[in-house]
Amino acid sequence: MAALSIAASSVFVMPAAAQDVELRIGPDGVRPVIRDRDRDRDRDRYSERGRGCSPGEARAAARNEGLRRPEVVRETSRSVTVEGMTRRGPDRITFAKRRGCPII
């Protein structure tokens, strides 16, 4: 009887959702961004350098921000600058060389 109640109680255990919802305001208006913290943590852990923002990560982040055909035009020890096209024409985004590629 005790074994049956333990087995039945384990069926109803639900894992907590590790997601974050963030609203971003930009030239395209307000848009929700749903982030999965577990996936972000795994991506950071297994990234090629483990920390920092590589040119490839900066291009991917620029694509996520709405730039089409992003190209890295400048890379320093502290930042990566990416240029691309938006609906309004050419645009440029500068990312810090920190984990997650935050916009400067």
Short mmCIF file of N, CA and C in Angstrom, two decimals:
data_model
loop_
_atom_site.label_atom_id
_atom_site.label_comp_id
_atom_site.label_asym_id
_atom_site.label_seq_id
_atom_site.Cartn_x
_atom_site.Cartn_y
_atom_site.Cartn_z
N MET A 1 0.82 -1.19 0.00
CA MET A 1 0.00 0.00 0.00
C MET A 1 0.87 1.27 0.00
N ALA A 2 1.93 1.28 0.80
CA ALA A 2 2.82 2.45 0.86
C ALA A 2 3.56 2.62 -0.45
N ALA A 3 3.98 1.52 -1.07
CA ALA A 3 4.69 1.60 -2.34
C ALA A 3 3.78 2.17 -3.43
N LEU A 4 2.52 1.81 -3.39
CA LEU A 4 1.56 2.31 -4.38
C LEU A 4 1.35 3.82 -4.22
N SER A 5 1.27 4.30 -3.00
CA SER A 5 1.07 5.74 -2.79
C SER A 5 2.31 6.54 -3.18
N ILE A 6 3.50 6.00 -2.97
CA ILE A 6 4.73 6.69 -3.37
C ILE A 6 4.81 6.75 -4.89
N ALA A 7 4.49 5.67 -5.57
CA ALA A 7 4.53 5.65 -7.03
C ALA A 7 3.48 6.59 -7.61
N ALA A 8 2.31 6.64 -7.03
CA ALA A 8 1.25 7.52 -7.53
C ALA A 8 1.60 8.99 -7.30
N SER A 9 2.27 9.31 -6.20
CA SER A 9 2.60 10.72 -5.93
C SER A 9 3.71 11.20 -6.84
N SER A 10 4.58 10.31 -7.32
CA SER A 10 5.66 10.75 -8.20
C SER A 10 5.16 11.07 -9.60
N VAL A 11 4.00 10.56 -9.98
CA VAL A 11 3.43 10.85 -11.29
C VAL A 11 2.98 12.30 -11.38
N PHE A 12 2.55 12.89 -10.29
CA PHE A 12 1.99 14.23 -10.29
C PHE A 12 3.03 15.33 -10.07
N VAL A 13 4.29 14.99 -9.97
CA VAL A 13 5.34 15.98 -9.78
C VAL A 13 5.65 16.62 -11.13
N MET A 14 5.57 17.93 -11.21
CA MET A 14 5.83 18.65 -12.46
C MET A 14 7.09 19.49 -12.29
N PRO A 15 7.98 19.47 -13.27
CA PRO A 15 9.17 20.33 -13.16
C PRO A 15 8.79 21.80 -13.33
N ALA A 16 9.54 22.64 -12.66
CA ALA A 16 9.28 24.08 -12.76
C ALA A 16 9.75 24.59 -14.12
N ALA A 17 9.00 25.47 -14.70
CA ALA A 17 9.38 26.05 -15.99
C ALA A 17 10.44 27.12 -15.75
N ALA A 18 11.56 26.98 -16.42
CA ALA A 18 12.65 27.94 -16.25
C ALA A 18 12.68 28.88 -17.45
N GLN A 19 11.60 29.63 -17.61
CA GLN A 19 11.53 30.57 -18.72
C GLN A 19 11.33 31.98 -18.19
N ASP A 20 11.79 32.91 -18.96
CA ASP A 20 11.66 34.33 -18.63
C ASP A 20 10.98 35.02 -19.80
N VAL A 21 10.12 35.96 -19.52
CA VAL A 21 9.51 36.75 -20.58
C VAL A 21 10.02 38.17 -20.41
N GLU A 22 10.49 38.73 -21.50
CA GLU A 22 11.05 40.07 -21.46
C GLU A 22 10.45 40.86 -22.62
N LEU A 23 10.14 42.12 -22.41
CA LEU A 23 9.61 42.97 -23.48
C LEU A 23 10.73 43.86 -23.98
N ARG A 24 10.94 43.86 -25.29
CA ARG A 24 11.96 44.71 -25.89
C ARG A 24 11.30 45.78 -26.72
N ILE A 25 11.77 47.01 -26.55
CA ILE A 25 11.25 48.13 -27.33
C ILE A 25 12.35 48.56 -28.29
N GLY A 26 12.02 48.59 -29.57
CA GLY A 26 13.01 48.94 -30.57
C GLY A 26 12.36 49.58 -31.77
N PRO A 27 13.10 49.69 -32.87
CA PRO A 27 12.55 50.33 -34.06
C PRO A 27 11.37 49.56 -34.66
N ASP A 28 11.28 48.27 -34.36
CA ASP A 28 10.17 47.46 -34.86
C ASP A 28 8.98 47.46 -33.91
N GLY A 29 9.04 48.23 -32.84
CA GLY A 29 7.95 48.29 -31.87
C GLY A 29 8.25 47.44 -30.64
N VAL A 30 7.22 47.15 -29.88
CA VAL A 30 7.36 46.34 -28.67
C VAL A 30 7.14 44.89 -29.05
N ARG A 31 8.07 44.01 -28.62
CA ARG A 31 7.90 42.59 -28.90
C ARG A 31 8.33 41.78 -27.69
N PRO A 32 7.59 40.71 -27.40
CA PRO A 32 7.98 39.85 -26.28
C PRO A 32 9.11 38.91 -26.70
N VAL A 33 10.03 38.67 -25.79
CA VAL A 33 11.12 37.73 -26.00
C VAL A 33 11.03 36.71 -24.87
N ILE A 34 10.86 35.46 -25.24
CA ILE A 34 10.78 34.39 -24.24
C ILE A 34 12.13 33.70 -24.20
N ARG A 35 12.75 33.74 -23.05
CA ARG A 35 14.07 33.14 -22.90
C ARG A 35 13.97 31.90 -22.04
N ASP A 36 14.66 30.88 -22.42
CA ASP A 36 14.73 29.64 -21.66
C ASP A 36 16.07 29.64 -20.93
N ARG A 37 16.04 29.91 -19.63
CA ARG A 37 17.28 30.05 -18.87
C ARG A 37 18.11 28.79 -18.86
N ASP A 38 17.47 27.62 -18.83
CA ASP A 38 18.23 26.37 -18.85
C ASP A 38 18.99 26.22 -20.15
N ARG A 39 18.34 26.54 -21.28
CA ARG A 39 19.00 26.43 -22.58
C ARG A 39 20.13 27.44 -22.68
N ASP A 40 19.91 28.67 -22.19
CA ASP A 40 20.96 29.69 -22.23
C ASP A 40 22.16 29.27 -21.40
N ARG A 41 21.91 28.69 -20.24
CA ARG A 41 23.00 28.23 -19.38
C ARG A 41 23.79 27.13 -20.06
N ASP A 42 23.10 26.20 -20.73
CA ASP A 42 23.80 25.12 -21.44
C ASP A 42 24.59 25.68 -22.60
N ARG A 43 24.03 26.65 -23.34
CA ARG A 43 24.74 27.23 -24.47
C ARG A 43 26.00 27.95 -23.98
N ASP A 44 25.91 28.67 -22.86
CA ASP A 44 27.09 29.35 -22.31
C ASP A 44 28.15 28.34 -21.88
N ARG A 45 27.71 27.26 -21.29
CA ARG A 45 28.64 26.25 -20.79
C ARG A 45 29.39 25.59 -21.93
N TYR A 46 28.71 25.36 -23.06
CA TYR A 46 29.32 24.63 -24.16
C TYR A 46 29.77 25.52 -25.32
N SER A 47 29.79 26.83 -25.12
CA SER A 47 30.23 27.71 -26.20
C SER A 47 31.72 27.50 -26.44
N GLU A 48 32.18 27.94 -27.60
CA GLU A 48 33.54 27.64 -27.99
C GLU A 48 34.58 28.24 -27.04
N ARG A 49 34.32 29.40 -26.47
CA ARG A 49 35.29 30.01 -25.55
C ARG A 49 34.85 29.91 -24.10
N GLY A 50 33.58 29.66 -23.86
CA GLY A 50 33.08 29.58 -22.50
C GLY A 50 32.68 30.94 -21.94
N ARG A 51 33.27 32.02 -22.47
CA ARG A 51 32.88 33.36 -22.05
C ARG A 51 33.17 34.32 -23.18
N GLY A 52 32.64 35.48 -23.11
CA GLY A 52 32.87 36.46 -24.15
C GLY A 52 31.88 36.32 -25.28
N CYS A 53 32.03 37.17 -26.26
CA CYS A 53 31.12 37.22 -27.40
C CYS A 53 31.96 37.10 -28.67
N SER A 54 31.88 35.98 -29.34
CA SER A 54 32.65 35.77 -30.57
C SER A 54 31.95 36.48 -31.73
N PRO A 55 32.64 36.67 -32.84
CA PRO A 55 31.99 37.29 -34.00
C PRO A 55 30.77 36.50 -34.49
N GLY A 56 30.83 35.20 -34.43
CA GLY A 56 29.67 34.39 -34.83
C GLY A 56 28.49 34.59 -33.90
N GLU A 57 28.76 34.66 -32.60
CA GLU A 57 27.68 34.91 -31.64
C GLU A 57 27.11 36.31 -31.82
N ALA A 58 27.96 37.29 -32.16
CA ALA A 58 27.49 38.65 -32.39
C ALA A 58 26.60 38.71 -33.63
N ARG A 59 26.97 37.98 -34.70
CA ARG A 59 26.12 37.94 -35.90
C ARG A 59 24.77 37.31 -35.58
N ALA A 60 24.78 36.23 -34.81
CA ALA A 60 23.52 35.57 -34.42
C ALA A 60 22.66 36.51 -33.56
N ALA A 61 23.29 37.23 -32.64
CA ALA A 61 22.54 38.17 -31.79
C ALA A 61 21.97 39.31 -32.63
N ALA A 62 22.73 39.77 -33.63
CA ALA A 62 22.24 40.84 -34.50
C ALA A 62 21.05 40.35 -35.32
N ARG A 63 21.11 39.10 -35.79
CA ARG A 63 19.98 38.52 -36.50
C ARG A 63 18.76 38.47 -35.61
N ASN A 64 18.95 38.12 -34.34
CA ASN A 64 17.84 38.08 -33.38
C ASN A 64 17.27 39.47 -33.13
N GLU A 65 18.08 40.50 -33.28
CA GLU A 65 17.63 41.87 -33.07
C GLU A 65 16.96 42.45 -34.32
N GLY A 66 16.96 41.70 -35.42
CA GLY A 66 16.25 42.16 -36.61
C GLY A 66 17.12 42.59 -37.77
N LEU A 67 18.44 42.46 -37.66
CA LEU A 67 19.31 42.82 -38.78
C LEU A 67 19.32 41.69 -39.82
N ARG A 68 19.22 42.08 -41.08
CA ARG A 68 19.35 41.10 -42.15
C ARG A 68 20.76 41.20 -42.72
N ARG A 69 21.31 40.08 -43.13
CA ARG A 69 22.67 39.99 -43.68
C ARG A 69 23.70 40.67 -42.77
N PRO A 70 23.78 40.29 -41.50
CA PRO A 70 24.74 40.94 -40.59
C PRO A 70 26.18 40.59 -40.93
N GLU A 71 27.05 41.58 -40.83
CA GLU A 71 28.49 41.40 -41.05
C GLU A 71 29.25 42.08 -39.93
N VAL A 72 30.28 41.42 -39.44
CA VAL A 72 31.14 42.02 -38.42
C VAL A 72 32.06 43.01 -39.12
N VAL A 73 32.00 44.28 -38.73
CA VAL A 73 32.82 45.30 -39.37
C VAL A 73 33.98 45.77 -38.49
N ARG A 74 33.88 45.51 -37.18
CA ARG A 74 34.95 45.92 -36.28
C ARG A 74 34.94 45.04 -35.05
N GLU A 75 36.13 44.63 -34.63
CA GLU A 75 36.25 43.83 -33.43
C GLU A 75 37.43 44.36 -32.61
N THR A 76 37.15 44.73 -31.36
CA THR A 76 38.21 45.18 -30.46
C THR A 76 38.26 44.21 -29.28
N SER A 77 39.10 44.51 -28.33
CA SER A 77 39.20 43.63 -27.16
C SER A 77 37.97 43.74 -26.26
N ARG A 78 37.16 44.80 -26.44
CA ARG A 78 35.98 45.01 -25.60
C ARG A 78 34.65 44.93 -26.32
N SER A 79 34.65 45.01 -27.67
CA SER A 79 33.38 45.06 -28.38
C SER A 79 33.46 44.41 -29.76
N VAL A 80 32.28 44.09 -30.28
CA VAL A 80 32.14 43.59 -31.65
C VAL A 80 31.04 44.44 -32.29
N THR A 81 31.34 45.07 -33.44
CA THR A 81 30.36 45.89 -34.14
C THR A 81 29.88 45.16 -35.38
N VAL A 82 28.56 45.12 -35.53
CA VAL A 82 27.94 44.39 -36.63
C VAL A 82 27.07 45.36 -37.43
N GLU A 83 27.16 45.31 -38.75
CA GLU A 83 26.31 46.11 -39.62
C GLU A 83 25.41 45.19 -40.42
N GLY A 84 24.23 45.70 -40.74
CA GLY A 84 23.28 44.94 -41.54
C GLY A 84 22.15 45.85 -41.98
N MET A 85 21.13 45.25 -42.55
CA MET A 85 20.00 46.02 -43.07
C MET A 85 18.76 45.79 -42.20
N THR A 86 17.98 46.86 -42.03
CA THR A 86 16.67 46.77 -41.40
C THR A 86 15.65 47.28 -42.41
N ARG A 87 14.40 47.37 -41.99
CA ARG A 87 13.37 47.91 -42.87
C ARG A 87 13.65 49.36 -43.25
N ARG A 88 14.31 50.07 -42.38
CA ARG A 88 14.57 51.50 -42.61
C ARG A 88 15.88 51.76 -43.34
N GLY A 89 16.67 50.73 -43.57
CA GLY A 89 17.95 50.90 -44.25
C GLY A 89 19.09 50.32 -43.44
N PRO A 90 20.32 50.73 -43.73
CA PRO A 90 21.48 50.18 -43.02
C PRO A 90 21.46 50.57 -41.55
N ASP A 91 21.94 49.64 -40.72
CA ASP A 91 21.98 49.90 -39.28
C ASP A 91 23.21 49.22 -38.70
N ARG A 92 23.59 49.62 -37.51
CA ARG A 92 24.79 49.11 -36.85
C ARG A 92 24.47 48.84 -35.39
N ILE A 93 24.96 47.70 -34.87
CA ILE A 93 24.79 47.36 -33.46
C ILE A 93 26.16 47.01 -32.91
N THR A 94 26.46 47.50 -31.72
CA THR A 94 27.72 47.19 -31.05
C THR A 94 27.42 46.34 -29.82
N PHE A 95 28.09 45.20 -29.74
CA PHE A 95 27.92 44.26 -28.63
C PHE A 95 29.17 44.25 -27.76
N ALA A 96 28.97 44.14 -26.45
CA ALA A 96 30.09 44.00 -25.53
C ALA A 96 30.63 42.58 -25.63
N LYS A 97 31.91 42.41 -25.43
CA LYS A 97 32.51 41.06 -25.45
C LYS A 97 32.38 40.41 -24.08
N ARG A 98 31.11 40.23 -23.69
CA ARG A 98 30.82 39.54 -22.44
C ARG A 98 29.84 38.43 -22.75
N ARG A 99 29.67 37.53 -21.83
CA ARG A 99 28.74 36.42 -22.02
C ARG A 99 27.34 36.95 -22.33
N GLY A 100 26.73 36.40 -23.38
CA GLY A 100 25.38 36.80 -23.75
C GLY A 100 25.35 37.93 -24.77
N CYS A 101 26.49 38.49 -25.14
CA CYS A 101 26.60 39.57 -26.13
C CYS A 101 25.62 40.72 -25.84
N PRO A 102 25.75 41.40 -24.70
CA PRO A 102 24.83 42.52 -24.43
C PRO A 102 25.10 43.69 -25.37
N ILE A 103 24.03 44.40 -25.72
CA ILE A 103 24.17 45.56 -26.61
C ILE A 103 24.70 46.74 -25.81
N ILE A 104 25.66 47.43 -26.40
CA ILE A 104 26.23 48.63 -25.76
C ILE A 104 25.44 49.83 -26.23
#
